[in-house]
Short mmCIF file of C-alpha atoms and ligand atoms in Angstrom, two decimals:
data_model
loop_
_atom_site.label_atom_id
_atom_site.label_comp_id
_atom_site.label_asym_id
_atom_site.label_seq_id
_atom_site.Cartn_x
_atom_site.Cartn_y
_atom_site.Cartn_z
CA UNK A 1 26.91 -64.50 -106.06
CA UNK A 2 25.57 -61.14 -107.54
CA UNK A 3 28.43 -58.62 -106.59
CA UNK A 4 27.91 -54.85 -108.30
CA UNK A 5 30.10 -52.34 -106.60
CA UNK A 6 33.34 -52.48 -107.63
CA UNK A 7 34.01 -50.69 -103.78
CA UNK A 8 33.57 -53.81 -102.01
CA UNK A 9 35.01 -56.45 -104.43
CA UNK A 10 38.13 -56.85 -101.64
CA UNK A 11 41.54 -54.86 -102.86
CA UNK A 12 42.93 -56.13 -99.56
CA UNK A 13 44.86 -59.17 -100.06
CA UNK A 14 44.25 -62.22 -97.89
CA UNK A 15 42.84 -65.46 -97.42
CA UNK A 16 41.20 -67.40 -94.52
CA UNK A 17 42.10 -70.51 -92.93
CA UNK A 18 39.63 -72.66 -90.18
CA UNK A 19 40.42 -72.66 -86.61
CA UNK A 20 40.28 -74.97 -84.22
CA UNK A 21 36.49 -74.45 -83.34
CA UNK A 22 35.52 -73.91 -86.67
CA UNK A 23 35.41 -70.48 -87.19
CA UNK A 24 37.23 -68.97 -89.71
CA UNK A 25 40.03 -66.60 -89.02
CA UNK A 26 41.80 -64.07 -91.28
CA UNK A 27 45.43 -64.46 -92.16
CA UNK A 28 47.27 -61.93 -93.81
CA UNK A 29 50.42 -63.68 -93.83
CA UNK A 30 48.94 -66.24 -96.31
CA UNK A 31 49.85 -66.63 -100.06
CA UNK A 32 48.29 -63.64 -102.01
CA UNK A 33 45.36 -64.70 -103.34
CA UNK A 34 42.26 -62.08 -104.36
CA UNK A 35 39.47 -62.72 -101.94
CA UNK A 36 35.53 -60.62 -101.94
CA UNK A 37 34.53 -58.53 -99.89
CA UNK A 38 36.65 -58.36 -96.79
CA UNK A 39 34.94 -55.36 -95.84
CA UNK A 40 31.39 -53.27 -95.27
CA UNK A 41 30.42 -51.15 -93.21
CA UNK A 42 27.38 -53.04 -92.30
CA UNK A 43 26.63 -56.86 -92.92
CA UNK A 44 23.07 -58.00 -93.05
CA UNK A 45 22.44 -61.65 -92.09
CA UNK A 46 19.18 -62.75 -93.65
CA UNK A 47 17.54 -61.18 -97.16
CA UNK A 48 13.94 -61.61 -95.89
CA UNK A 49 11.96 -58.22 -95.37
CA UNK A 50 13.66 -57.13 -92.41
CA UNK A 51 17.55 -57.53 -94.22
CA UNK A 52 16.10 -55.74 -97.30
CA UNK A 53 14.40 -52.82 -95.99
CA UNK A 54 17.45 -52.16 -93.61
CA UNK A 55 20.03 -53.02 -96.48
CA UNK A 56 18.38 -50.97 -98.95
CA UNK A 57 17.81 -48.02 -96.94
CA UNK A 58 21.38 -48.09 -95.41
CA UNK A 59 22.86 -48.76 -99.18
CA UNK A 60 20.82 -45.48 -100.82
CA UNK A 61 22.96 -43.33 -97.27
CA UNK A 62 25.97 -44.77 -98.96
CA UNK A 63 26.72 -47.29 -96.39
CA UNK A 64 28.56 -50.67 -97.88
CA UNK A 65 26.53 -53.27 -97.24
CA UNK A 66 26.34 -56.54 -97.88
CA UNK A 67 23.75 -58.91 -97.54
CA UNK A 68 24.26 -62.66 -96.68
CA UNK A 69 21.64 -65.49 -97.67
CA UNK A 70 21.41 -68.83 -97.42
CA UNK A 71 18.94 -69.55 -99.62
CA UNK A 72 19.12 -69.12 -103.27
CA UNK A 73 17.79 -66.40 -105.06
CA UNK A 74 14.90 -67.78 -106.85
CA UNK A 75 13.88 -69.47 -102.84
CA UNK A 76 14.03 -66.38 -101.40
CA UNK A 77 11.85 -64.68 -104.33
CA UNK A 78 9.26 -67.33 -104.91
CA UNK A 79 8.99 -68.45 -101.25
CA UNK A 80 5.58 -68.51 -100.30
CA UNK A 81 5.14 -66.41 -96.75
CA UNK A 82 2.58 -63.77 -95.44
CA UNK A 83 0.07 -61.94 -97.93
CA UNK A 84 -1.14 -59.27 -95.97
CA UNK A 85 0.40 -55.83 -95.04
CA UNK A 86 -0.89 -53.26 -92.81
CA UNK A 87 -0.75 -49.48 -93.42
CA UNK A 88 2.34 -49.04 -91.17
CA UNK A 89 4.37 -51.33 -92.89
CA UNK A 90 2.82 -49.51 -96.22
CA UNK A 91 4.21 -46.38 -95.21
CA UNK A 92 7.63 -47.80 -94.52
CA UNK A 93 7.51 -48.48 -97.78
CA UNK A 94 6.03 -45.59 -99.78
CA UNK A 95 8.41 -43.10 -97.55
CA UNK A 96 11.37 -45.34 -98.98
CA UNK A 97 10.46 -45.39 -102.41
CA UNK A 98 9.68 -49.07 -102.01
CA UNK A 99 6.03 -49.57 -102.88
CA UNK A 100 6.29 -49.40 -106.63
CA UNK A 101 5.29 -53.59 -106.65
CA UNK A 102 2.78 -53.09 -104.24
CA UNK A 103 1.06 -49.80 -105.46
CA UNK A 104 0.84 -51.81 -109.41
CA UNK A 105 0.01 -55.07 -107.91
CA UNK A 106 -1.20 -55.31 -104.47
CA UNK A 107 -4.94 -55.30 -104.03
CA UNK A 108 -6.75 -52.85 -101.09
CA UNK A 109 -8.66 -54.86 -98.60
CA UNK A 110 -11.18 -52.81 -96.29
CA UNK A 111 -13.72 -55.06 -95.27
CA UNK A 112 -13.65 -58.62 -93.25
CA UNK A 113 -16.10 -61.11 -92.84
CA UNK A 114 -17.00 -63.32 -89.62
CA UNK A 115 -18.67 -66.60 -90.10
CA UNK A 116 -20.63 -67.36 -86.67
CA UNK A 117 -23.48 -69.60 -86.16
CA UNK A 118 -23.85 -70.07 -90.19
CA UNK A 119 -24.42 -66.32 -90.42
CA UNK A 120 -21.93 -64.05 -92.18
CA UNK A 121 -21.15 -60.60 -90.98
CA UNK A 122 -19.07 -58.02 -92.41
CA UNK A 123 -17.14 -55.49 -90.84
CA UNK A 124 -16.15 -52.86 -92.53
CA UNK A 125 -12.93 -51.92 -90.59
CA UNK A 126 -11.31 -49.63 -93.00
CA UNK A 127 -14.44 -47.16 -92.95
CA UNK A 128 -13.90 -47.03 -88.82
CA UNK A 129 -10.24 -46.44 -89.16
CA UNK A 130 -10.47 -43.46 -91.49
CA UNK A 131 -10.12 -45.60 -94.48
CA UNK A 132 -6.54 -46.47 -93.49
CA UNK A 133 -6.83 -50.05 -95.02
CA UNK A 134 -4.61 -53.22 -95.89
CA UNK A 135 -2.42 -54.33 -99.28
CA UNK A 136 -2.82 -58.09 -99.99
CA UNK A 137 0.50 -58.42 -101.53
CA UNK A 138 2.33 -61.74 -101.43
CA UNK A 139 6.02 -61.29 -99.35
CA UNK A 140 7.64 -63.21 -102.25
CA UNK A 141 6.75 -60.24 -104.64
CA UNK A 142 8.08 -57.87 -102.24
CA UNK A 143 11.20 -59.75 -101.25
CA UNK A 144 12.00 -59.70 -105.51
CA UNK A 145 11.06 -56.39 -105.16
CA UNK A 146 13.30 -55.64 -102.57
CA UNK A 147 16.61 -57.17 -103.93
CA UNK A 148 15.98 -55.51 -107.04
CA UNK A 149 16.05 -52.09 -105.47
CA UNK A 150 19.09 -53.10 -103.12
CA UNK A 151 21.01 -54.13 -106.27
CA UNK A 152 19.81 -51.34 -107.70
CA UNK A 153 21.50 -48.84 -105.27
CA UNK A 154 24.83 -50.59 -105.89
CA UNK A 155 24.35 -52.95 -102.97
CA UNK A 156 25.49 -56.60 -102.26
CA UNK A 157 24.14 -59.97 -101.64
CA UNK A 158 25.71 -62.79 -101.48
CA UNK A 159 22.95 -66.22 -101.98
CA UNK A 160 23.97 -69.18 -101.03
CA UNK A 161 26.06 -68.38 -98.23
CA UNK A 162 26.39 -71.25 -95.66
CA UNK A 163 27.95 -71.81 -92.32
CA UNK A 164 27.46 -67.87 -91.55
CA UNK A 165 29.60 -67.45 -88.22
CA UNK A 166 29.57 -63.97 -86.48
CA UNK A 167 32.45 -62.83 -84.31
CA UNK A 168 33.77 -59.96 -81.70
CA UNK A 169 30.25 -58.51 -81.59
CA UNK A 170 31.54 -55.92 -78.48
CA UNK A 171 34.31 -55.01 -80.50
CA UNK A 172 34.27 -52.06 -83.16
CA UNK A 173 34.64 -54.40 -85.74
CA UNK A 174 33.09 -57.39 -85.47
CA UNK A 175 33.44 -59.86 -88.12
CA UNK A 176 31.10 -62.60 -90.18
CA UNK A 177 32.31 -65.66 -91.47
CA UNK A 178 30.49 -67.76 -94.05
CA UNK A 179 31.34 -70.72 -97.07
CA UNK A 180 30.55 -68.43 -99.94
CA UNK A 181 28.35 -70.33 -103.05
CA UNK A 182 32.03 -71.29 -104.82
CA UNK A 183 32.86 -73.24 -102.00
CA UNK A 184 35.26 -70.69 -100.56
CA UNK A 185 35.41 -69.52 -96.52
CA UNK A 186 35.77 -65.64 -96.61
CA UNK A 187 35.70 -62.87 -93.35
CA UNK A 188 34.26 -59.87 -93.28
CA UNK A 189 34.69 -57.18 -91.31
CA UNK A 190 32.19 -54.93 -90.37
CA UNK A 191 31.05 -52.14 -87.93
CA UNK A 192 27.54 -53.00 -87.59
CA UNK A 193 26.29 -56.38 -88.41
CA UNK A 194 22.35 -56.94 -88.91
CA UNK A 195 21.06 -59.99 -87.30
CA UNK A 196 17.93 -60.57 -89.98
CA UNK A 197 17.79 -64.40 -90.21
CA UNK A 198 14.63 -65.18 -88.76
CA UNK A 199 13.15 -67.16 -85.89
CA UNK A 200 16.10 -70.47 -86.52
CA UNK A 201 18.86 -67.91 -88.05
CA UNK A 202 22.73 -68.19 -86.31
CA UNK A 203 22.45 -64.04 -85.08
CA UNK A 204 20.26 -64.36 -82.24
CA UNK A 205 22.41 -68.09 -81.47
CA UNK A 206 25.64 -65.98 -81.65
CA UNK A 207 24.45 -64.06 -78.47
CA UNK A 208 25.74 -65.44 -75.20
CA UNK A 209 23.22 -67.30 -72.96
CA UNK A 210 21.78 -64.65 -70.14
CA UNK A 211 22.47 -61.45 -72.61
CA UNK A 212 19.09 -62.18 -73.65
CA UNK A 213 15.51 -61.69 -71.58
CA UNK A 214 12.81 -64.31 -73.56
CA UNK A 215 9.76 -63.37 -72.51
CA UNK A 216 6.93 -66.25 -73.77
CA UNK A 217 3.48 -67.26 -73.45
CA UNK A 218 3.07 -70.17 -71.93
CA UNK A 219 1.19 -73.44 -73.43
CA UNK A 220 -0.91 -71.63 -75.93
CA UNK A 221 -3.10 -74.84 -76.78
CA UNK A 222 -3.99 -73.90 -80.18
CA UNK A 223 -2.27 -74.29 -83.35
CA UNK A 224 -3.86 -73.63 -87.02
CA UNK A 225 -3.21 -76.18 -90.13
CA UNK A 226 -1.75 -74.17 -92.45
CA UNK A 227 -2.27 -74.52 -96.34
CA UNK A 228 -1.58 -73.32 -99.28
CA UNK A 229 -4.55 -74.23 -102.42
CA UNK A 230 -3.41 -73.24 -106.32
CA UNK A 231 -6.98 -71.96 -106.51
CA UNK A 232 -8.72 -68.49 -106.80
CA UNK A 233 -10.21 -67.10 -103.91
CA UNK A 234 -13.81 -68.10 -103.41
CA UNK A 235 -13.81 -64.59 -101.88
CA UNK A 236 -13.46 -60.78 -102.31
CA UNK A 237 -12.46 -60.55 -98.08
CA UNK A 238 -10.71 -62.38 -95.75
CA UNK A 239 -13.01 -64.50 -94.06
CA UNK A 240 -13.15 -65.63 -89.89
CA UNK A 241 -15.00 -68.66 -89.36
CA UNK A 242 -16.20 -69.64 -86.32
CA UNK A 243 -17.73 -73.08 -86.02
CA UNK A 244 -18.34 -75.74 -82.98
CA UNK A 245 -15.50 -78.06 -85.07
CA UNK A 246 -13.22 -74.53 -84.72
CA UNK A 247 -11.79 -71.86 -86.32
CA UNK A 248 -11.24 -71.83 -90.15
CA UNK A 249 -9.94 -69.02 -91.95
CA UNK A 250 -10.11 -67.99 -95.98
CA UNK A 251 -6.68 -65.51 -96.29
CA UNK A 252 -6.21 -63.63 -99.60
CA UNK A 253 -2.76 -63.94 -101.68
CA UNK A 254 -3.59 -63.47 -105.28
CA UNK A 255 -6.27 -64.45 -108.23
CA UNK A 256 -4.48 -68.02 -108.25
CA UNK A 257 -3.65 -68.29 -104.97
CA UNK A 258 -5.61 -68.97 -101.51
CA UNK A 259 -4.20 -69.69 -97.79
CA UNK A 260 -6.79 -71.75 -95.75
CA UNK A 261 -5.98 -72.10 -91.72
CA UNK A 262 -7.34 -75.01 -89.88
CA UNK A 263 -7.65 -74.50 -86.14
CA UNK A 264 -5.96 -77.83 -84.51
CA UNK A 265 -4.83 -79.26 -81.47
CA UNK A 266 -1.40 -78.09 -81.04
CA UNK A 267 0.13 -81.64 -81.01
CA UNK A 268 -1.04 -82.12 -84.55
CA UNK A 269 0.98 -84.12 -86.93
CA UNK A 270 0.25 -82.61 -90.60
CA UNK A 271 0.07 -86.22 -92.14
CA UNK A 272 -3.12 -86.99 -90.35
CA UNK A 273 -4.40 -84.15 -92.95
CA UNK A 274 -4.70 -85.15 -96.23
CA UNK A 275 -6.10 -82.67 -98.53
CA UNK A 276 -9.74 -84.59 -98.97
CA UNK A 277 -9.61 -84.24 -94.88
CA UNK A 278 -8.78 -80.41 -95.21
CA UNK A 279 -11.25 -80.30 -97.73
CA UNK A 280 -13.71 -81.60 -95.97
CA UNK A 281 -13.03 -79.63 -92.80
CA UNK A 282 -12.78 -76.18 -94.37
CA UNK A 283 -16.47 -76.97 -96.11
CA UNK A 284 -18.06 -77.63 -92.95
CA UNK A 285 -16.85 -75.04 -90.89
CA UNK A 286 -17.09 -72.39 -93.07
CA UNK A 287 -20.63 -73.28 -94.11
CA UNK A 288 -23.06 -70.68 -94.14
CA UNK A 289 -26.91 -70.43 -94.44
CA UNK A 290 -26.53 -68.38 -97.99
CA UNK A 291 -25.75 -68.93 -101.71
CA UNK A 292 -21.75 -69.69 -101.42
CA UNK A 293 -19.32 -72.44 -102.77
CA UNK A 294 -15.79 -73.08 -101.48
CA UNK A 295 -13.58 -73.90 -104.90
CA UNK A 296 -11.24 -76.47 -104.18
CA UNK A 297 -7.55 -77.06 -105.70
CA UNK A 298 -4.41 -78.65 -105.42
CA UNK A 299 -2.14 -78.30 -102.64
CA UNK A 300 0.66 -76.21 -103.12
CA UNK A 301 2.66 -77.80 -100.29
CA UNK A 302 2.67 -79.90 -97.22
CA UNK A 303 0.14 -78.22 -94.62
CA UNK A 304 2.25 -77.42 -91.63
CA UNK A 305 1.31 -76.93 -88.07
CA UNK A 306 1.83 -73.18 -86.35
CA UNK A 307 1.51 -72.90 -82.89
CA UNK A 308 0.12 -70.17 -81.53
CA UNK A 309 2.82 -69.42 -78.92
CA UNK A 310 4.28 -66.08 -79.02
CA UNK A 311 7.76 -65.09 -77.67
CA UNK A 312 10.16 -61.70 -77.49
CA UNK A 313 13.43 -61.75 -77.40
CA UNK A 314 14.76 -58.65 -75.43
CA UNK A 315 16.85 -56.04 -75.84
CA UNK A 316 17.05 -56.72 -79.49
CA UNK A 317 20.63 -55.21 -79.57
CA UNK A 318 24.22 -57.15 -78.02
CA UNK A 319 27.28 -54.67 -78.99
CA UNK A 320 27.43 -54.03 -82.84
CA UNK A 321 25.03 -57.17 -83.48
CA UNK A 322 21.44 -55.54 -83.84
CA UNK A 323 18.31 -57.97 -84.17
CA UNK A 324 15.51 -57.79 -86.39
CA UNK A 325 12.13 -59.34 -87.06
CA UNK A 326 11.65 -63.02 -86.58
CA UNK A 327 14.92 -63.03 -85.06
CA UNK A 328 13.63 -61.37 -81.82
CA UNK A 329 10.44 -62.64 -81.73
CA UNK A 330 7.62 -64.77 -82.86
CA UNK A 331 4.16 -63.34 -83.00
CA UNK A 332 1.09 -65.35 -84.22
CA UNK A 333 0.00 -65.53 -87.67
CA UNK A 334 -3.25 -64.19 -86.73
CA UNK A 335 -3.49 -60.08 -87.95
CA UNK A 336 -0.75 -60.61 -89.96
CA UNK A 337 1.56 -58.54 -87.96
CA UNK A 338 4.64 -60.16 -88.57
CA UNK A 339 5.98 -59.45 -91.77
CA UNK A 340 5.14 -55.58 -91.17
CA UNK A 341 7.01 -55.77 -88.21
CA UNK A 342 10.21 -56.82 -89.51
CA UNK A 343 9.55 -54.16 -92.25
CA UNK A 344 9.31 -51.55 -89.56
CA UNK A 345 12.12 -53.13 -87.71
CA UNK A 346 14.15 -53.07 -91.15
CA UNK A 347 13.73 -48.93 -91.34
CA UNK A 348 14.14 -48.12 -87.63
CA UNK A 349 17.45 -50.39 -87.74
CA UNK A 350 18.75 -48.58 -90.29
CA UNK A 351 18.64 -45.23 -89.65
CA UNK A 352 19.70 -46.06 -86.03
CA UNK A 353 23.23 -47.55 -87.86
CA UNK A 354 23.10 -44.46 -90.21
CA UNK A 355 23.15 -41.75 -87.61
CA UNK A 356 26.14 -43.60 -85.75
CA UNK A 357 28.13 -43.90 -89.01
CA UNK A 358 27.54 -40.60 -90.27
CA UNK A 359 27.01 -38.58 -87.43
CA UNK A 360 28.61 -40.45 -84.84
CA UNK A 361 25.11 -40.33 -82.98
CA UNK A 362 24.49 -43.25 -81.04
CA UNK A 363 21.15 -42.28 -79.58
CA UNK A 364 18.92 -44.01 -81.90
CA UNK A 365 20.79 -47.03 -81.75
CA UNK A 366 20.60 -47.06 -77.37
CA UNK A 367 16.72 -46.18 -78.62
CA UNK A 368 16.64 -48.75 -81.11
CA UNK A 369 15.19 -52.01 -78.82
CA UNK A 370 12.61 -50.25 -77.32
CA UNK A 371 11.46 -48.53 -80.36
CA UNK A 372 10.83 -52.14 -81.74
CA UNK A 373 9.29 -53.73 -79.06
CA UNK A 374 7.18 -51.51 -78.23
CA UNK A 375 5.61 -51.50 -81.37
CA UNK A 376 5.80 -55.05 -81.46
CA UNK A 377 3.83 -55.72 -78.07
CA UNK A 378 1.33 -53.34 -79.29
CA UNK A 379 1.10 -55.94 -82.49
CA UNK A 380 0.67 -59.21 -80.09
CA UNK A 381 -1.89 -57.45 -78.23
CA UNK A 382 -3.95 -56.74 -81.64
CA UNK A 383 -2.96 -60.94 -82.26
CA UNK A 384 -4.41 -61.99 -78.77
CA UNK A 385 -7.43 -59.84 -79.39
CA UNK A 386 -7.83 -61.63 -82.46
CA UNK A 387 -7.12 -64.93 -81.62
CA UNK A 388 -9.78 -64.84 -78.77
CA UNK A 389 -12.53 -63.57 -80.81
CA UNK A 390 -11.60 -66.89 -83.42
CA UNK A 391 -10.31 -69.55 -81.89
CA UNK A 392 -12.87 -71.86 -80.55
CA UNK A 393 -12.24 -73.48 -77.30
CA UNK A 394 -14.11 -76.75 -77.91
CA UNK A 395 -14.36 -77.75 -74.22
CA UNK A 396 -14.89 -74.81 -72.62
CA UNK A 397 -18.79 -73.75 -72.79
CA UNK A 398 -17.85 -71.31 -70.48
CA UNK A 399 -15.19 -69.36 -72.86
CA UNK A 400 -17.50 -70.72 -75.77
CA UNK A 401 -20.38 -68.15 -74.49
CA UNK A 402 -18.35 -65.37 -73.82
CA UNK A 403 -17.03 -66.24 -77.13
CA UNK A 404 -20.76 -65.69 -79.09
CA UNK A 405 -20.79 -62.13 -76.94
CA UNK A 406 -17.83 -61.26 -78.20
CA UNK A 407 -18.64 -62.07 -81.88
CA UNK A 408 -22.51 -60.33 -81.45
CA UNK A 409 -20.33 -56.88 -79.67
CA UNK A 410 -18.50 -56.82 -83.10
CA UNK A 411 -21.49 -57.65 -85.30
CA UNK A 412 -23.53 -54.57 -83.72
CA UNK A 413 -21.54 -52.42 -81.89
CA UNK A 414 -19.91 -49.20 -83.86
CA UNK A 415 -17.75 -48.75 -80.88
CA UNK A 416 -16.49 -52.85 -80.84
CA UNK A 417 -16.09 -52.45 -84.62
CA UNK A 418 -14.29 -49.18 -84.45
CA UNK A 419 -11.86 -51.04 -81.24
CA UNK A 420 -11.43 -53.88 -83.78
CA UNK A 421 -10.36 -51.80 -86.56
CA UNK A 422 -7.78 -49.90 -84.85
CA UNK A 423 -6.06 -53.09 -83.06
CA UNK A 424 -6.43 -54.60 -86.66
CA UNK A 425 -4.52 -51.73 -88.26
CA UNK A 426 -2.27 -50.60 -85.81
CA UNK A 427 1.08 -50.03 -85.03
CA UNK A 428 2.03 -52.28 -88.47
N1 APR B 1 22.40 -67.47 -92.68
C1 APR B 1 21.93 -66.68 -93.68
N2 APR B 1 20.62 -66.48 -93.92
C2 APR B 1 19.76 -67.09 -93.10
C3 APR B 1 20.16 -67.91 -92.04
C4 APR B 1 21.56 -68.10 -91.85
N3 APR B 1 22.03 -68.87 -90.86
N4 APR B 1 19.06 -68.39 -91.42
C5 APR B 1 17.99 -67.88 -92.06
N5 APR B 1 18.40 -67.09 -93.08
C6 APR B 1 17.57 -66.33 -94.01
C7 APR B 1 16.32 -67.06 -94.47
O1 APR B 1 16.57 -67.92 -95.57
C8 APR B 1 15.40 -65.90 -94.84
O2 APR B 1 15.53 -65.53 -96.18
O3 APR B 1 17.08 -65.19 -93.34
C9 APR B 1 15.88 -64.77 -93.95
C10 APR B 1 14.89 -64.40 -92.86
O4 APR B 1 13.72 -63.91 -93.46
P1 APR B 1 12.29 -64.06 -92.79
O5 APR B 1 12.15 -65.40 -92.20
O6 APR B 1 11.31 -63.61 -93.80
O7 APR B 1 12.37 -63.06 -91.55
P2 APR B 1 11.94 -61.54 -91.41
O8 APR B 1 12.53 -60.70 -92.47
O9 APR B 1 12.19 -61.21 -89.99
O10 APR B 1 10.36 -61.54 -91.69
C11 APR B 1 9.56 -62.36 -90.88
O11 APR B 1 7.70 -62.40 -92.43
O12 APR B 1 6.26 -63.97 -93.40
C12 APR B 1 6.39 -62.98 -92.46
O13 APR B 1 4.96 -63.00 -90.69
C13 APR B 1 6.13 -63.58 -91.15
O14 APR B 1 6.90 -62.72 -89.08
C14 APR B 1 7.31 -63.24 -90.32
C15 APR B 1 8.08 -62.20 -91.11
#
């Protein structure tokens, strides 16, 4: 545990017991034993980029919060994720005093290149948005990034935290449970608790069934292979390739570091894909009639399948439990939208809980849902877009032509280029 503010170290005396349905309840009555932190005003479940941007912006207001994580702290900071952030989820960060990692580190990226019949295109999609461009920054920076700067404003996390458990969400105070890294059950009470665990967390669980609208695409049938190569980029841009085996796609991380997608059928099992297979694959269908080598190098994990399927989780709020990021939604890997959402997600949830505890103004928080989601449909529309113009459907000829009109309306159209740069940019 990493615990800095004296303020939330737990004066009040008490220790917890299990119930019956193993929750944890608090009893007073018990022996006197010291016990941190029974209390903060806000608890954040999840210390991905949604939990950090809300938890630091909340703890520089002066709001106690406390962070809970079940992952260690080297996991969470070395964890490989998304690489690529938008100039939305930039300015969440400058206007936060967050993107001191990302200004020093992160590299600009204006241009993108398509791969379509052998020929390479580029498309210069900064220059048609105004030069509002991207960062390729890898999340695991930021994430470090981010829990030093929440530590840094006195706020704190607690790694390691297992069997998190979230109670009396309609009430004022709603309570979170969780084994603490010694071992120990402790309760916390609350009067907001952030529900930033991702797609598999316990907040979004802890909602009763029919509270929730789900709103999902049906059957996507595509999936990508998903690797990660200890190599250097054989690249400046990301690259798009479009082949008749499918889509493959060269992503950007850092000068050791490349992601490779594979489109697959979406019942693929990962083992069938050795590395000399993805290899292999990622040669030929990024092949193009001009002087260029794909460097190969070791895998740095398993490939693993993503489906394509997208899904929203709606309204994102149930009594003091708020949802953010991957916990309301999924959204396709394609335009790397997702990690910017939960960024913006992180901010907007924040100063919704600020303005209720400070000002007792519960506006932005009855706001809060639809000020997410709407961004965030805006985002899966810029994702469909995208994964129409790449994805291949091999036994369609029919979507396959409409596909090559597509691709030759981007290659030499200033208007398709300039509608592709703005979906590609915007909201996140
Ligand atoms: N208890 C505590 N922590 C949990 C629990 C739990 N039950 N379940 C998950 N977590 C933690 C995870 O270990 C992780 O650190 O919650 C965190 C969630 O972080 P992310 O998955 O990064 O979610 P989010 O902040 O919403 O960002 C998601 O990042 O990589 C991009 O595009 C990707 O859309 C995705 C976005």
């Amino acid at each position: 545990m990493i615990k800095n503010r004296s303020a939330l170290s737990g004066e009040t005396v008490a220790t917890t017991q299990s119930a019956p349905d193993g929750r944890t309840a608090l009893r007073p009555d018990a022996p006197a034993r010291r016990s941190r932190p029974q209390r903060a005003d806000v608890v954040v479940i999840g210390a991905g980029v949604a939990g950090l941007v809300a938890a630091v912006i909340l703890a520089r207001r002066g709001v106690d919060t406390l962070v809970l994580e079940c992952a260690s702290r080297a996991r969470v900071e070395s964890r490989p994720r998304a690489g690529l952030l938008g100039p939305g989820a930039v300015d969440v960060l400058e206007r936060n005093g967050l993107a001191d990692g990302l200004r020093a580190e992160g590299a600009p990226h204006h241009n993108c290149e398509f791969r379509h019949r052998r020929q390479a295109f580029i498309v210069e999609y900064a220059r048609h948005a105004g030069g509002r461009h991207h960062v390729v920054y890898p999340q695991q920076k930021l994430v470090a990034g981010l829990v030093a700067a929440y530590l840094a404003s006195g706020g704190v996390i607690e790694f390691d935290a297992t069997d998190v458990t979230l109670d009396a969400l309609t009430s004022d105070h709603p309570t979170v449970s969780f084994v603490a890294a010694d071992g120990q059950r402790r309760t916390v009470e609350s009067r907001f608790i952030a529900g930033c665990d991702g797609h598999h967390g316990v907040s979004r669980r802890s909602i009763p069934e029919g509270a929730l609208r789900n709103t999902r695409q049906h059957g996507s049938p595509w999936a990508w292979l998903a690797v990660l190569a200890a190599v250097a980029p054989s690249t400046d841009k990301i690259i798009y390739g479009i082949s008749p085996r499918g889509f493959a796609g060269h992503m950007l991380r850092d000068h050791r570091t490349s992601r490779f997608y594979l489109q697959v059928e979406a019942a693929t099992d990962a083992a069938d894909w050795p590395s000399e297979r993805i290899w292999e694959e990622l040669h030929t269908r990024l092949a193009v009639d001009a002087d260029w080598k794909l460097a190969e190098g070791p895998l740095l994990e398993p490939p693993n399948v993503i489906t394509m399927d997208s899904l929203f989780y709606e309204p994102m709020r149930f009594g003091r439990l708020l949802l953010a990021g991957d916990a309301s939604r999924r959204v396709p890997p394609a335009a790397a939208k997702g990690a910017g959402l939960a960024i913006a997600d992180g901010e907007t949830l924040a100063l919704a809980v600020a303005a209720a505890l400070h000002n007792s103004d519960e506006r932005p928080l009855d706001a809060y849902s639809e000020a997410c989601q709407a961004r965030a449909w805006l985002a899966q529309e810029a994702s469909t877009k995208l994964l129409q113009m790449v994805n291949v459907e091999l036994s369609d000829s029919f979507a396959r032509r409409l596909q090559d009109v597509r691709l030759d309306r981007l290659r030499t159209s200033p208007v398709a280029a300039a509608e592709f740069a703005e979906q590609y940019l915007s909201p996140v």
